Amino acid sequence: MSIQQSDVLYTAVATALNGRDGRVATDDGRLDVTVNPPRELGGSGAGTNPEQLFAAGYSACFQGALAVVAREEKADLTGSTVTAKVGLGRNDDGFGLIVEISARIPEVDPDTARSLIERAHEVCPYSRATRGNIGVTLA
């Protein structure tokens, strides 16, 4: 289900200059980074790249969703981490992404951790936005 403009609570604004080999900055100045293709794609690798930025955003958002479902279950997330691995590769349409989300939740048993991760995947805005568009695996 999509949201309407009137339902928007916050809007992030970023502008790129020269695409994958330039600079990206947010309108508030909090993020201002050089972007370069990684060496694996023939670039200098001197700056960050869109896949790293996506991985950072996805992992932070997923951990937020994990906190929401953990509160509902009264599960302890102390010391937990979420890692997103974003792969870029060729597909039938040119290029595509694949994501692996892994979470470490040391204060809960493995079955509870798996349940929390699966529920977080259902409510995370990044997971919802990418569902059916790119492959996402959970670990």
Short mmCIF file of N, CA, C and O in Angstrom, two decimals:
data_model
loop_
_atom_site.label_atom_id
_atom_site.label_comp_id
_atom_site.label_asym_id
_atom_site.label_seq_id
_atom_site.Cartn_x
_atom_site.Cartn_y
_atom_site.Cartn_z
N MET A 1 0.84 -1.17 0.00
CA MET A 1 0.00 0.00 0.00
C MET A 1 0.89 1.24 0.00
O MET A 1 1.79 1.39 0.81
N SER A 2 0.66 2.13 -0.92
CA SER A 2 1.48 3.33 -1.01
C SER A 2 0.92 4.43 -0.12
O SER A 2 -0.24 4.41 0.27
N ILE A 3 1.78 5.39 0.20
CA ILE A 3 1.35 6.52 1.01
C ILE A 3 1.10 7.72 0.10
O ILE A 3 1.60 7.78 -1.01
N GLN A 4 0.32 8.64 0.58
CA GLN A 4 0.03 9.86 -0.15
C GLN A 4 0.98 10.95 0.33
O GLN A 4 1.49 10.90 1.46
N GLN A 5 1.20 11.95 -0.50
CA GLN A 5 2.08 13.05 -0.13
C GLN A 5 1.66 13.67 1.20
O GLN A 5 2.50 14.04 2.02
N SER A 6 0.37 13.74 1.46
CA SER A 6 -0.11 14.34 2.71
C SER A 6 0.24 13.50 3.93
O SER A 6 0.18 14.00 5.05
N ASP A 7 0.64 12.24 3.73
CA ASP A 7 1.00 11.35 4.84
C ASP A 7 2.50 11.39 5.16
O ASP A 7 2.93 10.79 6.13
N VAL A 8 3.28 12.08 4.35
CA VAL A 8 4.73 12.10 4.52
C VAL A 8 5.09 12.86 5.80
O VAL A 8 4.64 13.98 6.02
N LEU A 9 5.92 12.23 6.64
CA LEU A 9 6.36 12.83 7.89
C LEU A 9 7.73 13.48 7.77
O LEU A 9 8.07 14.38 8.53
N TYR A 10 8.54 13.00 6.84
CA TYR A 10 9.89 13.51 6.66
C TYR A 10 10.32 13.21 5.23
O TYR A 10 10.00 12.14 4.69
N THR A 11 11.04 14.12 4.62
CA THR A 11 11.58 13.92 3.28
C THR A 11 13.07 14.20 3.29
O THR A 11 13.49 15.29 3.69
N ALA A 12 13.86 13.23 2.89
CA ALA A 12 15.30 13.41 2.72
C ALA A 12 15.54 13.89 1.30
O ALA A 12 14.91 13.41 0.36
N VAL A 13 16.46 14.84 1.16
CA VAL A 13 16.79 15.37 -0.15
C VAL A 13 18.29 15.28 -0.37
O VAL A 13 19.07 15.78 0.45
N ALA A 14 18.69 14.60 -1.43
CA ALA A 14 20.11 14.49 -1.79
C ALA A 14 20.26 14.80 -3.27
O ALA A 14 19.40 14.44 -4.07
N THR A 15 21.36 15.42 -3.60
CA THR A 15 21.65 15.77 -4.98
C THR A 15 23.00 15.20 -5.37
O THR A 15 23.97 15.33 -4.63
N ALA A 16 23.03 14.55 -6.55
CA ALA A 16 24.27 13.98 -7.07
C ALA A 16 24.81 14.87 -8.19
O ALA A 16 24.04 15.42 -8.98
N LEU A 17 26.11 15.00 -8.22
CA LEU A 17 26.80 15.71 -9.27
C LEU A 17 27.77 14.72 -9.93
O LEU A 17 28.60 14.13 -9.25
N ASN A 18 27.61 14.50 -11.20
CA ASN A 18 28.45 13.57 -11.98
C ASN A 18 28.22 12.10 -11.64
O ASN A 18 29.12 11.28 -11.77
N GLY A 19 27.04 11.77 -11.18
CA GLY A 19 26.65 10.37 -11.01
C GLY A 19 27.55 9.55 -10.12
O GLY A 19 27.88 9.96 -9.01
N ARG A 20 27.97 8.39 -10.62
CA ARG A 20 28.77 7.44 -9.83
C ARG A 20 30.22 7.87 -9.67
O ARG A 20 30.99 7.21 -9.00
N ASP A 21 30.61 8.96 -10.29
CA ASP A 21 31.99 9.43 -10.19
C ASP A 21 31.98 10.93 -9.94
O ASP A 21 32.32 11.74 -10.79
N GLY A 22 31.50 11.30 -8.75
CA GLY A 22 31.37 12.72 -8.43
C GLY A 22 31.16 12.97 -6.96
O GLY A 22 31.97 12.58 -6.13
N ARG A 23 30.02 13.56 -6.65
CA ARG A 23 29.75 13.96 -5.28
C ARG A 23 28.24 13.84 -5.02
O ARG A 23 27.44 14.08 -5.92
N VAL A 24 27.89 13.48 -3.79
CA VAL A 24 26.49 13.43 -3.35
C VAL A 24 26.40 14.21 -2.05
O VAL A 24 27.22 14.03 -1.14
N ALA A 25 25.40 15.08 -1.97
CA ALA A 25 25.22 15.87 -0.74
C ALA A 25 23.74 16.02 -0.45
O ALA A 25 22.90 16.09 -1.35
N THR A 26 23.43 16.08 0.84
CA THR A 26 22.06 16.34 1.26
C THR A 26 21.85 17.84 1.38
O THR A 26 22.80 18.60 1.56
N ASP A 27 20.59 18.24 1.30
CA ASP A 27 20.28 19.67 1.32
C ASP A 27 20.61 20.32 2.66
O ASP A 27 20.84 21.52 2.72
N ASP A 28 20.68 19.53 3.74
CA ASP A 28 21.00 20.10 5.05
C ASP A 28 22.50 20.09 5.35
O ASP A 28 22.94 20.54 6.40
N GLY A 29 23.31 19.54 4.43
CA GLY A 29 24.76 19.51 4.59
C GLY A 29 25.29 18.43 5.52
O GLY A 29 26.49 18.33 5.73
N ARG A 30 24.43 17.59 6.07
CA ARG A 30 24.89 16.56 7.00
C ARG A 30 25.62 15.42 6.31
O ARG A 30 26.42 14.72 6.92
N LEU A 31 25.32 15.24 5.04
CA LEU A 31 26.03 14.22 4.26
C LEU A 31 26.57 14.91 3.01
O LEU A 31 25.81 15.55 2.27
N ASP A 32 27.85 14.80 2.81
CA ASP A 32 28.50 15.39 1.64
C ASP A 32 29.71 14.52 1.34
O ASP A 32 30.73 14.60 2.02
N VAL A 33 29.55 13.62 0.37
CA VAL A 33 30.59 12.63 0.13
C VAL A 33 30.99 12.56 -1.33
O VAL A 33 30.20 12.82 -2.23
N THR A 34 32.23 12.17 -1.54
CA THR A 34 32.73 11.87 -2.86
C THR A 34 32.30 10.45 -3.20
O THR A 34 32.42 9.55 -2.36
N VAL A 35 31.80 10.26 -4.40
CA VAL A 35 31.44 8.92 -4.86
C VAL A 35 32.30 8.57 -6.06
O VAL A 35 32.56 9.41 -6.92
N ASN A 36 32.78 7.35 -6.04
CA ASN A 36 33.58 6.81 -7.14
C ASN A 36 33.23 5.35 -7.31
O ASN A 36 32.97 4.66 -6.31
N PRO A 37 33.27 4.85 -8.53
CA PRO A 37 33.07 3.42 -8.71
C PRO A 37 34.16 2.65 -7.96
O PRO A 37 35.30 3.10 -7.89
N PRO A 38 33.81 1.48 -7.41
CA PRO A 38 34.82 0.67 -6.74
C PRO A 38 35.82 0.12 -7.77
O PRO A 38 35.54 0.06 -8.98
N ARG A 39 36.96 -0.30 -7.30
CA ARG A 39 37.98 -0.85 -8.19
C ARG A 39 37.45 -2.04 -8.99
O ARG A 39 37.82 -2.24 -10.14
N GLU A 40 36.56 -2.84 -8.36
CA GLU A 40 36.00 -4.02 -9.03
C GLU A 40 35.21 -3.64 -10.28
O GLU A 40 34.99 -4.47 -11.15
N LEU A 41 34.78 -2.37 -10.35
CA LEU A 41 34.03 -1.90 -11.52
C LEU A 41 34.87 -0.96 -12.38
O LEU A 41 34.33 -0.20 -13.19
N GLY A 42 36.17 -0.96 -12.16
CA GLY A 42 37.05 -0.16 -12.97
C GLY A 42 37.26 1.26 -12.48
O GLY A 42 37.87 2.08 -13.16
N GLY A 43 36.76 1.58 -11.31
CA GLY A 43 36.91 2.92 -10.76
C GLY A 43 38.12 3.04 -9.85
O GLY A 43 38.86 2.08 -9.62
N SER A 44 38.26 4.24 -9.30
CA SER A 44 39.39 4.48 -8.40
C SER A 44 39.15 3.91 -7.01
O SER A 44 40.09 3.63 -6.28
N GLY A 45 37.88 3.78 -6.63
CA GLY A 45 37.58 3.30 -5.28
C GLY A 45 37.94 4.30 -4.20
O GLY A 45 37.94 3.98 -3.02
N ALA A 46 38.23 5.54 -4.60
CA ALA A 46 38.69 6.56 -3.65
C ALA A 46 37.57 7.07 -2.75
O ALA A 46 37.84 7.52 -1.63
N GLY A 47 36.35 7.02 -3.22
CA GLY A 47 35.23 7.50 -2.42
C GLY A 47 34.29 6.37 -2.09
O GLY A 47 34.59 5.19 -2.32
N THR A 48 33.14 6.71 -1.57
CA THR A 48 32.11 5.71 -1.32
C THR A 48 31.39 5.45 -2.64
O THR A 48 31.75 6.00 -3.67
N ASN A 49 30.38 4.59 -2.63
CA ASN A 49 29.62 4.33 -3.84
C ASN A 49 28.15 4.12 -3.48
O ASN A 49 27.82 3.94 -2.30
N PRO A 50 27.27 4.18 -4.46
CA PRO A 50 25.84 4.06 -4.16
C PRO A 50 25.46 2.78 -3.43
O PRO A 50 24.57 2.78 -2.58
N GLU A 51 26.16 1.68 -3.72
CA GLU A 51 25.82 0.42 -3.05
C GLU A 51 26.16 0.48 -1.57
O GLU A 51 25.42 -0.03 -0.73
N GLN A 52 27.28 1.13 -1.21
CA GLN A 52 27.62 1.30 0.20
C GLN A 52 26.61 2.19 0.89
O GLN A 52 26.21 1.92 2.04
N LEU A 53 26.19 3.23 0.23
CA LEU A 53 25.20 4.13 0.83
C LEU A 53 23.87 3.41 1.03
O LEU A 53 23.20 3.58 2.06
N PHE A 54 23.48 2.60 0.06
CA PHE A 54 22.24 1.82 0.19
C PHE A 54 22.36 0.82 1.33
O PHE A 54 21.43 0.66 2.13
N ALA A 55 23.51 0.14 1.43
CA ALA A 55 23.73 -0.83 2.50
C ALA A 55 23.66 -0.15 3.87
O ALA A 55 23.08 -0.69 4.82
N ALA A 56 24.23 1.04 3.97
CA ALA A 56 24.19 1.77 5.24
C ALA A 56 22.76 2.13 5.61
O ALA A 56 22.32 1.93 6.76
N GLY A 57 22.01 2.65 4.67
CA GLY A 57 20.63 3.02 4.94
C GLY A 57 19.77 1.83 5.26
O GLY A 57 18.97 1.85 6.20
N TYR A 58 19.93 0.75 4.50
CA TYR A 58 19.11 -0.45 4.71
C TYR A 58 19.41 -1.06 6.07
O TYR A 58 18.50 -1.42 6.82
N SER A 59 20.68 -1.18 6.45
CA SER A 59 21.01 -1.79 7.74
C SER A 59 20.47 -0.97 8.90
O SER A 59 19.95 -1.52 9.88
N ALA A 60 20.57 0.35 8.81
CA ALA A 60 20.06 1.21 9.89
C ALA A 60 18.53 1.12 9.97
O ALA A 60 17.97 1.02 11.07
N CYS A 61 17.88 1.15 8.83
CA CYS A 61 16.42 1.06 8.82
C CYS A 61 15.96 -0.30 9.35
O CYS A 61 15.01 -0.38 10.14
N PHE A 62 16.64 -1.37 8.94
CA PHE A 62 16.27 -2.71 9.37
C PHE A 62 16.44 -2.85 10.88
O PHE A 62 15.60 -3.45 11.55
N GLN A 63 17.50 -2.27 11.42
CA GLN A 63 17.70 -2.36 12.87
C GLN A 63 16.59 -1.61 13.60
O GLN A 63 16.13 -2.03 14.66
N GLY A 64 16.14 -0.50 13.02
CA GLY A 64 15.01 0.23 13.60
C GLY A 64 13.75 -0.62 13.60
O GLY A 64 13.00 -0.65 14.58
N ALA A 65 13.51 -1.32 12.50
CA ALA A 65 12.34 -2.20 12.42
C ALA A 65 12.47 -3.35 13.41
O ALA A 65 11.50 -3.77 14.05
N LEU A 66 13.69 -3.86 13.56
CA LEU A 66 13.95 -4.93 14.52
C LEU A 66 13.63 -4.46 15.94
O LEU A 66 13.04 -5.20 16.74
N ALA A 67 13.97 -3.21 16.24
CA ALA A 67 13.67 -2.66 17.57
C ALA A 67 12.16 -2.58 17.81
O ALA A 67 11.69 -2.85 18.92
N VAL A 68 11.42 -2.23 16.77
CA VAL A 68 9.95 -2.15 16.90
C VAL A 68 9.37 -3.52 17.24
O VAL A 68 8.59 -3.65 18.19
N VAL A 69 9.75 -4.56 16.49
CA VAL A 69 9.18 -5.87 16.75
C VAL A 69 9.72 -6.47 18.05
O VAL A 69 9.00 -7.19 18.75
N ALA A 70 10.95 -6.15 18.42
CA ALA A 70 11.51 -6.65 19.68
C ALA A 70 10.77 -6.05 20.87
O ALA A 70 10.53 -6.75 21.87
N ARG A 71 10.42 -4.77 20.79
CA ARG A 71 9.63 -4.16 21.88
C ARG A 71 8.30 -4.87 22.06
O ARG A 71 7.86 -5.12 23.17
N GLU A 72 7.65 -5.19 20.95
CA GLU A 72 6.37 -5.90 21.02
C GLU A 72 6.52 -7.25 21.70
O GLU A 72 5.63 -7.70 22.41
N GLU A 73 7.64 -7.91 21.47
CA GLU A 73 7.90 -9.24 22.03
C GLU A 73 8.65 -9.18 23.37
O GLU A 73 8.95 -10.22 23.94
N LYS A 74 8.99 -7.96 23.79
CA LYS A 74 9.78 -7.78 25.01
C LYS A 74 11.11 -8.54 24.93
O LYS A 74 11.56 -9.15 25.90
N ALA A 75 11.71 -8.51 23.74
CA ALA A 75 12.99 -9.17 23.51
C ALA A 75 14.12 -8.16 23.71
O ALA A 75 13.97 -6.98 23.39
N ASP A 76 15.23 -8.62 24.22
CA ASP A 76 16.39 -7.78 24.52
C ASP A 76 17.32 -7.70 23.31
O ASP A 76 17.89 -8.69 22.88
N LEU A 77 17.49 -6.49 22.77
CA LEU A 77 18.37 -6.27 21.61
C LEU A 77 19.76 -5.77 22.00
O LEU A 77 20.54 -5.38 21.13
N THR A 78 20.08 -5.80 23.29
CA THR A 78 21.38 -5.32 23.75
C THR A 78 22.50 -5.97 22.95
O THR A 78 22.56 -7.19 22.82
N GLY A 79 23.37 -5.15 22.40
CA GLY A 79 24.52 -5.64 21.66
C GLY A 79 24.21 -6.16 20.26
O GLY A 79 25.08 -6.72 19.60
N SER A 80 22.99 -5.96 19.80
CA SER A 80 22.63 -6.48 18.48
C SER A 80 23.22 -5.60 17.37
O SER A 80 23.47 -4.41 17.55
N THR A 81 23.44 -6.23 16.23
CA THR A 81 23.91 -5.52 15.04
C THR A 81 23.15 -6.05 13.82
O THR A 81 22.69 -7.20 13.81
N VAL A 82 23.05 -5.20 12.81
CA VAL A 82 22.48 -5.61 11.53
C VAL A 82 23.46 -5.21 10.44
O VAL A 82 23.94 -4.07 10.41
N THR A 83 23.76 -6.15 9.57
CA THR A 83 24.67 -5.91 8.45
C THR A 83 23.91 -6.15 7.15
O THR A 83 23.23 -7.17 7.01
N ALA A 84 24.05 -5.21 6.23
CA ALA A 84 23.47 -5.37 4.89
C ALA A 84 24.61 -5.48 3.89
O ALA A 84 25.49 -4.63 3.86
N LYS A 85 24.59 -6.54 3.12
CA LYS A 85 25.54 -6.71 2.02
C LYS A 85 24.78 -6.47 0.74
O LYS A 85 23.80 -7.18 0.45
N VAL A 86 25.18 -5.46 -0.02
CA VAL A 86 24.50 -5.12 -1.26
C VAL A 86 25.42 -5.45 -2.42
O VAL A 86 26.52 -4.91 -2.52
N GLY A 87 24.97 -6.37 -3.27
CA GLY A 87 25.74 -6.76 -4.44
C GLY A 87 25.17 -6.13 -5.69
O GLY A 87 23.95 -6.03 -5.85
N LEU A 88 26.03 -5.71 -6.57
CA LEU A 88 25.65 -5.16 -7.87
C LEU A 88 26.15 -6.12 -8.93
O LEU A 88 27.32 -6.51 -8.92
N GLY A 89 25.26 -6.53 -9.81
CA GLY A 89 25.68 -7.45 -10.87
C GLY A 89 24.83 -7.28 -12.12
O GLY A 89 23.85 -6.54 -12.13
N ARG A 90 25.23 -7.98 -13.13
CA ARG A 90 24.49 -7.94 -14.40
C ARG A 90 23.27 -8.85 -14.33
O ARG A 90 23.31 -9.91 -13.72
N ASN A 91 22.20 -8.39 -14.96
CA ASN A 91 21.00 -9.21 -15.11
C ASN A 91 20.46 -9.00 -16.53
O ASN A 91 21.10 -8.35 -17.35
N ASP A 92 19.29 -9.53 -16.83
CA ASP A 92 18.71 -9.43 -18.17
C ASP A 92 18.44 -8.00 -18.60
O ASP A 92 18.40 -7.70 -19.79
N ASP A 93 18.25 -7.10 -17.63
CA ASP A 93 17.94 -5.70 -17.93
C ASP A 93 19.17 -4.80 -17.88
O ASP A 93 19.04 -3.59 -17.99
N GLY A 94 20.33 -5.33 -17.65
CA GLY A 94 21.55 -4.53 -17.54
C GLY A 94 22.25 -4.80 -16.23
O GLY A 94 23.13 -5.63 -16.14
N PHE A 95 21.83 -4.09 -15.19
CA PHE A 95 22.40 -4.29 -13.86
C PHE A 95 21.28 -4.40 -12.83
O PHE A 95 20.20 -3.84 -13.01
N GLY A 96 21.57 -5.09 -11.75
CA GLY A 96 20.60 -5.23 -10.68
C GLY A 96 21.31 -5.39 -9.35
O GLY A 96 22.53 -5.52 -9.28
N LEU A 97 20.52 -5.37 -8.30
CA LEU A 97 21.04 -5.50 -6.95
C LEU A 97 20.55 -6.79 -6.30
O LEU A 97 19.48 -7.31 -6.64
N ILE A 98 21.33 -7.25 -5.36
CA ILE A 98 20.95 -8.35 -4.48
C ILE A 98 21.41 -7.97 -3.08
O ILE A 98 22.45 -7.32 -2.93
N VAL A 99 20.62 -8.33 -2.08
CA VAL A 99 20.92 -7.92 -0.71
C VAL A 99 20.87 -9.13 0.22
O VAL A 99 19.99 -9.98 0.10
N GLU A 100 21.81 -9.16 1.14
CA GLU A 100 21.77 -10.12 2.24
C GLU A 100 21.76 -9.32 3.54
O GLU A 100 22.65 -8.50 3.78
N ILE A 101 20.73 -9.55 4.34
CA ILE A 101 20.62 -8.91 5.65
C ILE A 101 20.95 -9.96 6.71
O ILE A 101 20.34 -11.03 6.73
N SER A 102 21.91 -9.65 7.56
CA SER A 102 22.21 -10.55 8.67
C SER A 102 22.13 -9.76 9.96
O SER A 102 22.54 -8.60 10.02
N ALA A 103 21.59 -10.41 10.96
CA ALA A 103 21.45 -9.77 12.27
C ALA A 103 22.09 -10.66 13.32
O ALA A 103 21.99 -11.88 13.25
N ARG A 104 22.75 -10.01 14.24
CA ARG A 104 23.34 -10.70 15.40
C ARG A 104 22.59 -10.18 16.61
O ARG A 104 22.60 -8.97 16.88
N ILE A 105 21.89 -11.07 17.30
CA ILE A 105 21.10 -10.69 18.48
C ILE A 105 21.52 -11.61 19.62
O ILE A 105 20.91 -12.65 19.86
N PRO A 106 22.57 -11.25 20.34
CA PRO A 106 23.17 -12.16 21.31
C PRO A 106 22.30 -12.49 22.53
O PRO A 106 22.52 -13.52 23.16
N GLU A 107 21.34 -11.66 22.87
CA GLU A 107 20.58 -11.86 24.10
C GLU A 107 19.30 -12.68 23.93
O GLU A 107 18.53 -12.81 24.88
N VAL A 108 19.07 -13.22 22.72
CA VAL A 108 17.89 -14.07 22.51
C VAL A 108 18.32 -15.39 21.87
O VAL A 108 19.37 -15.48 21.23
N ASP A 109 17.50 -16.40 22.03
CA ASP A 109 17.80 -17.71 21.46
C ASP A 109 17.63 -17.65 19.93
O ASP A 109 16.96 -16.77 19.40
N PRO A 110 18.25 -18.60 19.22
CA PRO A 110 18.23 -18.56 17.76
C PRO A 110 16.83 -18.56 17.13
O PRO A 110 16.59 -17.87 16.14
N ASP A 111 15.88 -19.32 17.69
CA ASP A 111 14.53 -19.34 17.13
C ASP A 111 13.84 -17.99 17.28
O ASP A 111 13.18 -17.52 16.36
N THR A 112 14.00 -17.37 18.44
CA THR A 112 13.42 -16.04 18.66
C THR A 112 14.08 -15.03 17.74
O THR A 112 13.40 -14.19 17.14
N ALA A 113 15.39 -15.12 17.60
CA ALA A 113 16.11 -14.20 16.72
C ALA A 113 15.59 -14.32 15.29
O ALA A 113 15.32 -13.31 14.63
N ARG A 114 15.44 -15.52 14.81
CA ARG A 114 14.94 -15.75 13.44
C ARG A 114 13.54 -15.16 13.27
O ARG A 114 13.25 -14.51 12.27
N SER A 115 12.69 -15.37 14.25
CA SER A 115 11.33 -14.83 14.20
C SER A 115 11.35 -13.30 14.17
O SER A 115 10.62 -12.67 13.40
N LEU A 116 12.19 -12.70 15.00
CA LEU A 116 12.28 -11.24 15.04
C LEU A 116 12.78 -10.69 13.70
O LEU A 116 12.26 -9.68 13.19
N ILE A 117 13.77 -11.36 13.12
CA ILE A 117 14.33 -10.91 11.83
C ILE A 117 13.27 -11.01 10.73
O ILE A 117 13.11 -10.09 9.93
N GLU A 118 12.53 -12.10 10.71
CA GLU A 118 11.48 -12.26 9.70
C GLU A 118 10.39 -11.21 9.86
O GLU A 118 9.90 -10.65 8.88
N ARG A 119 10.01 -10.92 11.09
CA ARG A 119 8.98 -9.90 11.33
C ARG A 119 9.50 -8.51 10.98
O ARG A 119 8.78 -7.69 10.42
N ALA A 120 10.78 -8.24 11.30
CA ALA A 120 11.36 -6.95 10.95
C ALA A 120 11.37 -6.77 9.43
O ALA A 120 11.11 -5.67 8.93
N HIS A 121 11.61 -7.84 8.70
CA HIS A 121 11.62 -7.79 7.24
C HIS A 121 10.23 -7.43 6.69
O HIS A 121 10.11 -6.82 5.63
N GLU A 122 9.20 -7.79 7.41
CA GLU A 122 7.84 -7.46 6.98
C GLU A 122 7.50 -5.98 7.20
O GLU A 122 6.71 -5.41 6.45
N VAL A 123 8.10 -5.36 8.20
CA VAL A 123 7.73 -3.97 8.52
C VAL A 123 8.77 -2.92 8.11
O VAL A 123 8.45 -1.74 8.04
N CYS A 124 9.99 -3.34 7.83
CA CYS A 124 11.04 -2.39 7.45
C CYS A 124 10.67 -1.68 6.15
O CYS A 124 10.37 -2.34 5.15
N PRO A 125 10.67 -0.34 6.13
CA PRO A 125 10.35 0.38 4.89
C PRO A 125 11.26 0.03 3.71
O PRO A 125 10.79 -0.04 2.57
N TYR A 126 12.54 -0.22 3.95
CA TYR A 126 13.43 -0.61 2.85
C TYR A 126 13.03 -1.99 2.32
O TYR A 126 13.00 -2.21 1.11
N SER A 127 12.73 -2.92 3.22
CA SER A 127 12.32 -4.25 2.79
C SER A 127 11.02 -4.18 2.01
O SER A 127 10.87 -4.85 0.98
N ARG A 128 10.12 -3.38 2.46
CA ARG A 128 8.83 -3.24 1.77
C ARG A 128 9.03 -2.60 0.40
O ARG A 128 8.39 -2.99 -0.57
N ALA A 129 9.92 -1.62 0.30
CA ALA A 129 10.16 -0.94 -0.97
C ALA A 129 10.84 -1.85 -2.00
O ALA A 129 10.60 -1.70 -3.20
N THR A 130 11.67 -2.76 -1.53
CA THR A 130 12.42 -3.60 -2.45
C THR A 130 11.74 -4.93 -2.73
O THR A 130 12.11 -5.62 -3.67
N ARG A 131 10.73 -5.28 -1.94
CA ARG A 131 10.06 -6.58 -2.08
C ARG A 131 9.55 -6.78 -3.50
O ARG A 131 8.84 -5.96 -4.05
N GLY A 132 9.95 -7.89 -4.09
CA GLY A 132 9.52 -8.21 -5.45
C GLY A 132 10.37 -7.54 -6.52
O GLY A 132 10.19 -7.81 -7.71
N ASN A 133 11.29 -6.66 -6.12
CA ASN A 133 12.13 -5.95 -7.08
C ASN A 133 13.56 -6.47 -7.10
O ASN A 133 14.19 -6.46 -8.15
N ILE A 134 14.08 -6.83 -5.94
CA ILE A 134 15.43 -7.38 -5.85
C ILE A 134 15.42 -8.56 -4.88
O ILE A 134 14.54 -8.65 -4.01
N GLY A 135 16.39 -9.41 -5.02
CA GLY A 135 16.50 -10.55 -4.11
C GLY A 135 17.05 -10.11 -2.77
O GLY A 135 18.09 -9.44 -2.72
N VAL A 136 16.34 -10.46 -1.71
CA VAL A 136 16.81 -10.17 -0.34
C VAL A 136 16.77 -11.47 0.44
O VAL A 136 15.73 -12.13 0.51
N THR A 137 17.91 -11.85 1.01
CA THR A 137 17.95 -13.02 1.88
C THR A 137 18.24 -12.56 3.30
O THR A 137 18.87 -11.53 3.53
N LEU A 138 17.75 -13.34 4.25
CA LEU A 138 17.91 -13.04 5.67
C LEU A 138 18.79 -14.09 6.32
O LEU A 138 18.68 -15.27 6.02
N ALA A 139 19.66 -13.64 7.22
CA ALA A 139 20.53 -14.57 7.95
C ALA A 139 20.59 -14.15 9.40
O ALA A 139 20.46 -12.98 9.71
#
